[in-house]
PDB file of C-alpha atoms in Angstrom:
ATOM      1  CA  UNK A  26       0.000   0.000   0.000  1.00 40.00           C
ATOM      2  CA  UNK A  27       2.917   2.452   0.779  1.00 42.00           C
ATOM      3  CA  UNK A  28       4.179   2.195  -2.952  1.00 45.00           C
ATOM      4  CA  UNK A  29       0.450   2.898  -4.040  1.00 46.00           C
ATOM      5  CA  UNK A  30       0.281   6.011  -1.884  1.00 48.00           C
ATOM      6  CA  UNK A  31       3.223   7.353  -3.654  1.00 48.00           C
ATOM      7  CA  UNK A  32       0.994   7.196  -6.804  1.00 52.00           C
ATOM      8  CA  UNK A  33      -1.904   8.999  -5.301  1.00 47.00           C
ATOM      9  CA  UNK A  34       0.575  12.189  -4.857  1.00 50.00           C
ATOM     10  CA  UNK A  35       1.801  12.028  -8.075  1.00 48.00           C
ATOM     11  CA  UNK A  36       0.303  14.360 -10.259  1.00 45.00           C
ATOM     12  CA  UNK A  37       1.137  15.749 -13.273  1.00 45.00           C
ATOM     13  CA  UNK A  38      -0.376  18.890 -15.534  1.00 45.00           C
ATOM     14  CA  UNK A  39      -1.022  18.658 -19.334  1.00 46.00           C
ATOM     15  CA  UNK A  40       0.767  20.382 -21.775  1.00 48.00           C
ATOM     16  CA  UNK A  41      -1.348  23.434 -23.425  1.00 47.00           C
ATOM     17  CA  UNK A  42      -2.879  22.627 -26.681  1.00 50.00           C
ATOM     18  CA  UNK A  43      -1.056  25.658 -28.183  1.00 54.00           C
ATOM     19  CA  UNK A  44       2.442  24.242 -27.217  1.00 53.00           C
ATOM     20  CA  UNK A  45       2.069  20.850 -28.796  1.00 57.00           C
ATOM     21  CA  UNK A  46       0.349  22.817 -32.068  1.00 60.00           C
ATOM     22  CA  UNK A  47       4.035  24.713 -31.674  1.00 62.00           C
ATOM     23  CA  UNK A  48       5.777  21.414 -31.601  1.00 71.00           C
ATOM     24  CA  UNK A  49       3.874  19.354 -34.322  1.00 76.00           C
ATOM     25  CA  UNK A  50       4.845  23.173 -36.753  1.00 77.00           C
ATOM     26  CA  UNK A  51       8.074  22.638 -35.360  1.00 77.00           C
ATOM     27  CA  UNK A  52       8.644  19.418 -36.712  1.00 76.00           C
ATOM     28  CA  UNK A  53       7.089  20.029 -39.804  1.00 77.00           C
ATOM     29  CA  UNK A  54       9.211  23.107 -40.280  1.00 75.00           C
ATOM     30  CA  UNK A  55      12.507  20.659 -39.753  1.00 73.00           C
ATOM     31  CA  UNK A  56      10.889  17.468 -41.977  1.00 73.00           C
ATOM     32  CA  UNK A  57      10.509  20.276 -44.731  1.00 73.00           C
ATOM     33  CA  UNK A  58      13.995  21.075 -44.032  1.00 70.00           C
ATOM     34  CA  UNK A  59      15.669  17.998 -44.243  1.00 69.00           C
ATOM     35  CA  UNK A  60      13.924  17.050 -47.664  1.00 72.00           C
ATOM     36  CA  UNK A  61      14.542  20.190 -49.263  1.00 71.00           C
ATOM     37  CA  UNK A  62      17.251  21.557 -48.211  1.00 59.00           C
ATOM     38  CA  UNK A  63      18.901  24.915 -49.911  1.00 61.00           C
ATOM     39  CA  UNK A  64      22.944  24.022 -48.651  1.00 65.00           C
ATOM     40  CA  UNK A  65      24.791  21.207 -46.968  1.00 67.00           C
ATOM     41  CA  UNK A  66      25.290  23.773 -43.133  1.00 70.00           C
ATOM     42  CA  UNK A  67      21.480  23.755 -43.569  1.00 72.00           C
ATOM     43  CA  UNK A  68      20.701  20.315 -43.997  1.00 74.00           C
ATOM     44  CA  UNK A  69      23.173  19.357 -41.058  1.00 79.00           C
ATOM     45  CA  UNK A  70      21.230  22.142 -38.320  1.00 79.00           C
ATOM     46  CA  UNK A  71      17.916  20.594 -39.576  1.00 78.00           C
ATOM     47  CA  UNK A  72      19.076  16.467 -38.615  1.00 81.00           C
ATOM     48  CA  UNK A  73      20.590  18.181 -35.863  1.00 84.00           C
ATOM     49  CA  UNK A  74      17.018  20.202 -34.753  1.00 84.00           C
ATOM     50  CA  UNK A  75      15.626  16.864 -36.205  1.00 83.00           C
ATOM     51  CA  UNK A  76      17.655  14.492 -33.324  1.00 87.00           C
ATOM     52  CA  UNK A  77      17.000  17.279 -30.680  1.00 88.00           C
ATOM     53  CA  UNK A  78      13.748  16.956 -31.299  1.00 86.00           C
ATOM     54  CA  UNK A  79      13.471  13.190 -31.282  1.00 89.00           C
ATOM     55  CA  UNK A  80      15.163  13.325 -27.898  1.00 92.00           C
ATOM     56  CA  UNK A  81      12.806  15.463 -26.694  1.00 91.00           C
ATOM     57  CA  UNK A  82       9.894  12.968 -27.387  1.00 90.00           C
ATOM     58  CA  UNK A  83      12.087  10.256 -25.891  1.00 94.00           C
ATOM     59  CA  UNK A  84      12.533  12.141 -22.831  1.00 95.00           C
ATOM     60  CA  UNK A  85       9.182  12.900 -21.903  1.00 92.00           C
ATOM     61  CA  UNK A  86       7.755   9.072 -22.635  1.00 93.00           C
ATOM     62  CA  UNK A  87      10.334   8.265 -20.104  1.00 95.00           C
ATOM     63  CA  UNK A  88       8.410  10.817 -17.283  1.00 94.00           C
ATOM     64  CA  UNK A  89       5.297   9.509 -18.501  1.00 92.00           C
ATOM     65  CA  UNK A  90       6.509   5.381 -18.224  1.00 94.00           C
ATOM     66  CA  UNK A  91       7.510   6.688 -14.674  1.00 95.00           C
ATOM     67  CA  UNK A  92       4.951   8.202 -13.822  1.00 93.00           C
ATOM     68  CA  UNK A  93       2.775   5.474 -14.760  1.00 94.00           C
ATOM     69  CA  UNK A  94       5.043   2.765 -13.883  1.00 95.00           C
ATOM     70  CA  UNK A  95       3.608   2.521 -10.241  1.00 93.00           C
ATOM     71  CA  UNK A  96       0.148   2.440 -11.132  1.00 95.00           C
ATOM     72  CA  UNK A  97       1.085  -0.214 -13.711  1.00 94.00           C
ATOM     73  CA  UNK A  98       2.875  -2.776 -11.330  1.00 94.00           C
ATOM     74  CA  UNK A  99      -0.216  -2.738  -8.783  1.00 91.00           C
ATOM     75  CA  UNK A 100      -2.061  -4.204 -11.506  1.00 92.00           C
ATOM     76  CA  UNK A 101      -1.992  -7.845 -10.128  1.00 89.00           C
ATOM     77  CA  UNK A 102      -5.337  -8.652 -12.414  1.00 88.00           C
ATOM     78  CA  UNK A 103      -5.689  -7.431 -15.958  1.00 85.00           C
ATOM     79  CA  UNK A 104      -8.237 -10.100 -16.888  1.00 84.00           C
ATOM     80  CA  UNK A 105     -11.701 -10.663 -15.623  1.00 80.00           C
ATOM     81  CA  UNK A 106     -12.431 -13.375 -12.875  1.00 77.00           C
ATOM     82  CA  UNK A 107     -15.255 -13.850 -10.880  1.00 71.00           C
ATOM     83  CA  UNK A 108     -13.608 -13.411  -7.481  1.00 80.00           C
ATOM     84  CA  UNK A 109     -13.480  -9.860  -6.317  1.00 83.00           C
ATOM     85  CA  UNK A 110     -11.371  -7.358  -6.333  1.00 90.00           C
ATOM     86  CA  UNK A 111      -9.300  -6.431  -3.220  1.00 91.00           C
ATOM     87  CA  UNK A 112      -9.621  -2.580  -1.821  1.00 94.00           C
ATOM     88  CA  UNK A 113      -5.750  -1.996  -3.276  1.00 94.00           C
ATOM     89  CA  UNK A 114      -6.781  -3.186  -6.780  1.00 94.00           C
ATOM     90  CA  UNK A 115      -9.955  -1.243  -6.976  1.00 95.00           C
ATOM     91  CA  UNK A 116      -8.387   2.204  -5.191  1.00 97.00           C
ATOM     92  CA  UNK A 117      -5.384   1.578  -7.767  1.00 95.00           C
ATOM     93  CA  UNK A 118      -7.524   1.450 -11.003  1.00 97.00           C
ATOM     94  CA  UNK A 119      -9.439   5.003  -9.433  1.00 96.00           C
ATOM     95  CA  UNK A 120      -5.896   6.824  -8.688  1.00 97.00           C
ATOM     96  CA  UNK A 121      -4.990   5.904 -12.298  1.00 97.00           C
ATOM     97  CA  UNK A 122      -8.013   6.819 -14.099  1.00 97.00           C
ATOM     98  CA  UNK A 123      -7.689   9.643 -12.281  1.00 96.00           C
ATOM     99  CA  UNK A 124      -3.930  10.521 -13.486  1.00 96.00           C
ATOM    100  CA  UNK A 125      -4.809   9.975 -17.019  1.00 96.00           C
ATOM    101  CA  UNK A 126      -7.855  12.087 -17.183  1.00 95.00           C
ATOM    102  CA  UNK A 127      -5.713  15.254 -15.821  1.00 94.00           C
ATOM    103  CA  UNK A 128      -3.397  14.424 -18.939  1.00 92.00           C
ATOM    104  CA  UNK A 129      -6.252  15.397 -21.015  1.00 89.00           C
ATOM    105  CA  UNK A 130      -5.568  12.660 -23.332  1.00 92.00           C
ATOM    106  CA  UNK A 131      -8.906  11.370 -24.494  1.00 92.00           C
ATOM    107  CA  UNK A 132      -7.788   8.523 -26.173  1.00 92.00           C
ATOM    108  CA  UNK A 133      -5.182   7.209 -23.728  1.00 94.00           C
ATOM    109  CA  UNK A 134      -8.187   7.776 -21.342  1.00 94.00           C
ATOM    110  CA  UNK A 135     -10.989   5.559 -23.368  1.00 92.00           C
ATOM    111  CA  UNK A 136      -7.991   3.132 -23.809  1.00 93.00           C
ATOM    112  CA  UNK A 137      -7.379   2.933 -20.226  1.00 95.00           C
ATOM    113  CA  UNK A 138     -10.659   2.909 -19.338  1.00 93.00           C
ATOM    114  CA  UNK A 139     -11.824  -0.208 -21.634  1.00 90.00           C
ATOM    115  CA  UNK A 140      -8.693  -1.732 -20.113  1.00 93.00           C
ATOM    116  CA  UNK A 141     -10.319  -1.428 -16.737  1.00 94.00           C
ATOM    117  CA  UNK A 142     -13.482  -2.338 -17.301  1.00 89.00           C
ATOM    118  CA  UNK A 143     -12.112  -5.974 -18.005  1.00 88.00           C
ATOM    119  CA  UNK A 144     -10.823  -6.903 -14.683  1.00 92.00           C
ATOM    120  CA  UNK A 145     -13.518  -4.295 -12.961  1.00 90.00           C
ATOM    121  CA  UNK A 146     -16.788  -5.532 -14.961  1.00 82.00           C
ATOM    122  CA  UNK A 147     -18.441  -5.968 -11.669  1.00 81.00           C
ATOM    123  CA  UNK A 148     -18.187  -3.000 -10.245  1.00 86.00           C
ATOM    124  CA  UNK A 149     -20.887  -0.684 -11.134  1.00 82.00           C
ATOM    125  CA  UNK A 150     -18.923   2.721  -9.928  1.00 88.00           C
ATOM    126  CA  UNK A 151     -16.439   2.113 -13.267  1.00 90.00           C
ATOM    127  CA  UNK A 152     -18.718   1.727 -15.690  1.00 84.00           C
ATOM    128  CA  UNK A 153     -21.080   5.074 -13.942  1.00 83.00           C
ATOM    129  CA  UNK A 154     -17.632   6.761 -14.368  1.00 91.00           C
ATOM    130  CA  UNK A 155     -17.046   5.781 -17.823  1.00 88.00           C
ATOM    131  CA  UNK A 156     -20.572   6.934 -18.665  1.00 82.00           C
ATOM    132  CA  UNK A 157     -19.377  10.290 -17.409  1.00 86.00           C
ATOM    133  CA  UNK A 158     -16.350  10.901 -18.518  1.00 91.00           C
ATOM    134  CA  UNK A 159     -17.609  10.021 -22.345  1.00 85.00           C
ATOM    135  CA  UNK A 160     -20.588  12.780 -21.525  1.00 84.00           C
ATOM    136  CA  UNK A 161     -17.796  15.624 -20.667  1.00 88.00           C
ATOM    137  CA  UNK A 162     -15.151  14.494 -22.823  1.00 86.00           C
ATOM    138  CA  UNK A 163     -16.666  12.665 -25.987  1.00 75.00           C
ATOM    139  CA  UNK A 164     -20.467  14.359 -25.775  1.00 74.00           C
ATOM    140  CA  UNK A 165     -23.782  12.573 -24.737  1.00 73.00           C
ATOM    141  CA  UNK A 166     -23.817  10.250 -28.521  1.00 76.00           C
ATOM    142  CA  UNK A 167     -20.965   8.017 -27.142  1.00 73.00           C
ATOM    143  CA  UNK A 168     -22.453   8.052 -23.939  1.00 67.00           C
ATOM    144  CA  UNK A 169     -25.536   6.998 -24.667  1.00 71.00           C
ATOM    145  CA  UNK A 170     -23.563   4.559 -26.954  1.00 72.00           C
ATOM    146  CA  UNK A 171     -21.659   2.977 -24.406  1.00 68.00           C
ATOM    147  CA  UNK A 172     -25.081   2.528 -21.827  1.00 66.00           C
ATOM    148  CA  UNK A 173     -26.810   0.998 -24.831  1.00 69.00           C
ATOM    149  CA  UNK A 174     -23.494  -1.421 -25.731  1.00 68.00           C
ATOM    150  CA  UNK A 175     -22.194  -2.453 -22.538  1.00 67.00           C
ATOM    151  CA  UNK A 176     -24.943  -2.188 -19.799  1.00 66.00           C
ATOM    152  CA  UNK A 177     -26.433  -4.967 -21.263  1.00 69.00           C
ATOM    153  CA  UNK A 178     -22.937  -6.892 -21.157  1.00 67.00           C
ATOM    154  CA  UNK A 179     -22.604  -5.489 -17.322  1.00 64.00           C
ATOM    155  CA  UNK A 180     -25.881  -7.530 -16.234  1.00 67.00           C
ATOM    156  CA  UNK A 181     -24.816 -10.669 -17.764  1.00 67.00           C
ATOM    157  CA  UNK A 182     -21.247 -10.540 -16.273  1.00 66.00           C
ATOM    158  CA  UNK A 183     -23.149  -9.694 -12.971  1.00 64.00           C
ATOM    159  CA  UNK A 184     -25.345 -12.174 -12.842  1.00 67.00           C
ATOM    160  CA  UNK A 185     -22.308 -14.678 -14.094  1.00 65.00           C
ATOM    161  CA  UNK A 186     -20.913 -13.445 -10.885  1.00 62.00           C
ATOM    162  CA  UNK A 187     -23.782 -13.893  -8.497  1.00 67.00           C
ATOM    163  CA  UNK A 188     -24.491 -17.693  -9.803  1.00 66.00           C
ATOM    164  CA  UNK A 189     -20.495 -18.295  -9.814  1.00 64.00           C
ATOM    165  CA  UNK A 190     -20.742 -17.180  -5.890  1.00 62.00           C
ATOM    166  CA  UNK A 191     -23.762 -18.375  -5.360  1.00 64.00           C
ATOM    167  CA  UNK A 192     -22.283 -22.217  -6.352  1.00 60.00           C
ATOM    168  CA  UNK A 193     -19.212 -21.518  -4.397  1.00 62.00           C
ATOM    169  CA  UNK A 194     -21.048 -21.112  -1.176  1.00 59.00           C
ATOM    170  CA  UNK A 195     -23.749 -23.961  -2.115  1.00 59.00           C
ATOM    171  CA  UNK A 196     -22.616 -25.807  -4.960  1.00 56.00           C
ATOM    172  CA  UNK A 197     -26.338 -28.005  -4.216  1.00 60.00           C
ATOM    173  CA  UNK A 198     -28.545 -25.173  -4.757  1.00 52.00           C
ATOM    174  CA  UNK A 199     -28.375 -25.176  -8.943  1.00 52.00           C
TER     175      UNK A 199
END
């Protein structure tokens, strides 16, 4: 639990949409460069802006592997079973929805959050969340999308749950 508490206080802000519009004219500006280049000096400063650049995207998906890296090795179940989830699991898969969300990344967010709803199908609080986040984020069509889609899929995993508990506790009452 310590190591997951060091996850909770880990936060992290998003970069401004104007800076990575920058960047992405940036590395247009240097692609153009390096194909068309007017002299040698000015081919060599654009690979050179060109490497620079590359290390800069290296360097900041290293801070986001470590950031993520914690929240990523308390995942002891990515797969769904019928046995529940312990507190650790459940409070881990909340602390890193809720780092990816401040990222502002709506993809990486969806992603993450079909990735937990595999292991968490169960648990009605991720799948309310889910709801909600695609009604801020991704409007109310893909929200009303995903309660049409996987509610249905939520009440036959749940009541695959209750029967596989039910059996475990009185394997003579089926």
């Amino acid at each position: 639990m310590k190591q997951h508490n060091n996850c909770i206080d880990m936060e992290s802000e998003a970069a401004p949409d104007d800076a990575v519009s920058m960047l992405e004219d940036e590395v247009s500006c240097v692609i153009n460069n390096l194909l068309d280049p007017p002299t040698g000096f000015f081919r060599y400063k654009a690979l050179q802006k060109y490497i620079s650049i590359g290390e800069q995207f290296y360097q900041e998906a290293c801070e986001v592997e470590r950031k993520i890296h914690c929240f990523e090795t308390n995942i002891q179940r990515p797969y769904f079973h019928v046995m529940a989830l312990d507190e650790n699991q459940l409070e881990n898969w909340h602390c890193y929805l809720d780092f990816v969300e401040m990222q502002e990344d709506f993809d990486w967010a969806v992603k993450l959050y079909e990735r937990c709803l595999i292991p968490c199908a169960v648990y009605p609080e991720f799948w309310m969340r889910y709801v909600e986040f695609m009604e801020t984020k991704g409007g109310r069509e893909p929200a009303d999308f995903l309660a049409f889609v996987f509610f249905p899929s939520f009440v036959r995993i749940l009541l695959v749950f209750i029967l596989a508990n039910r059996l475990e506790y009185d394997p003579n009452s089926m």
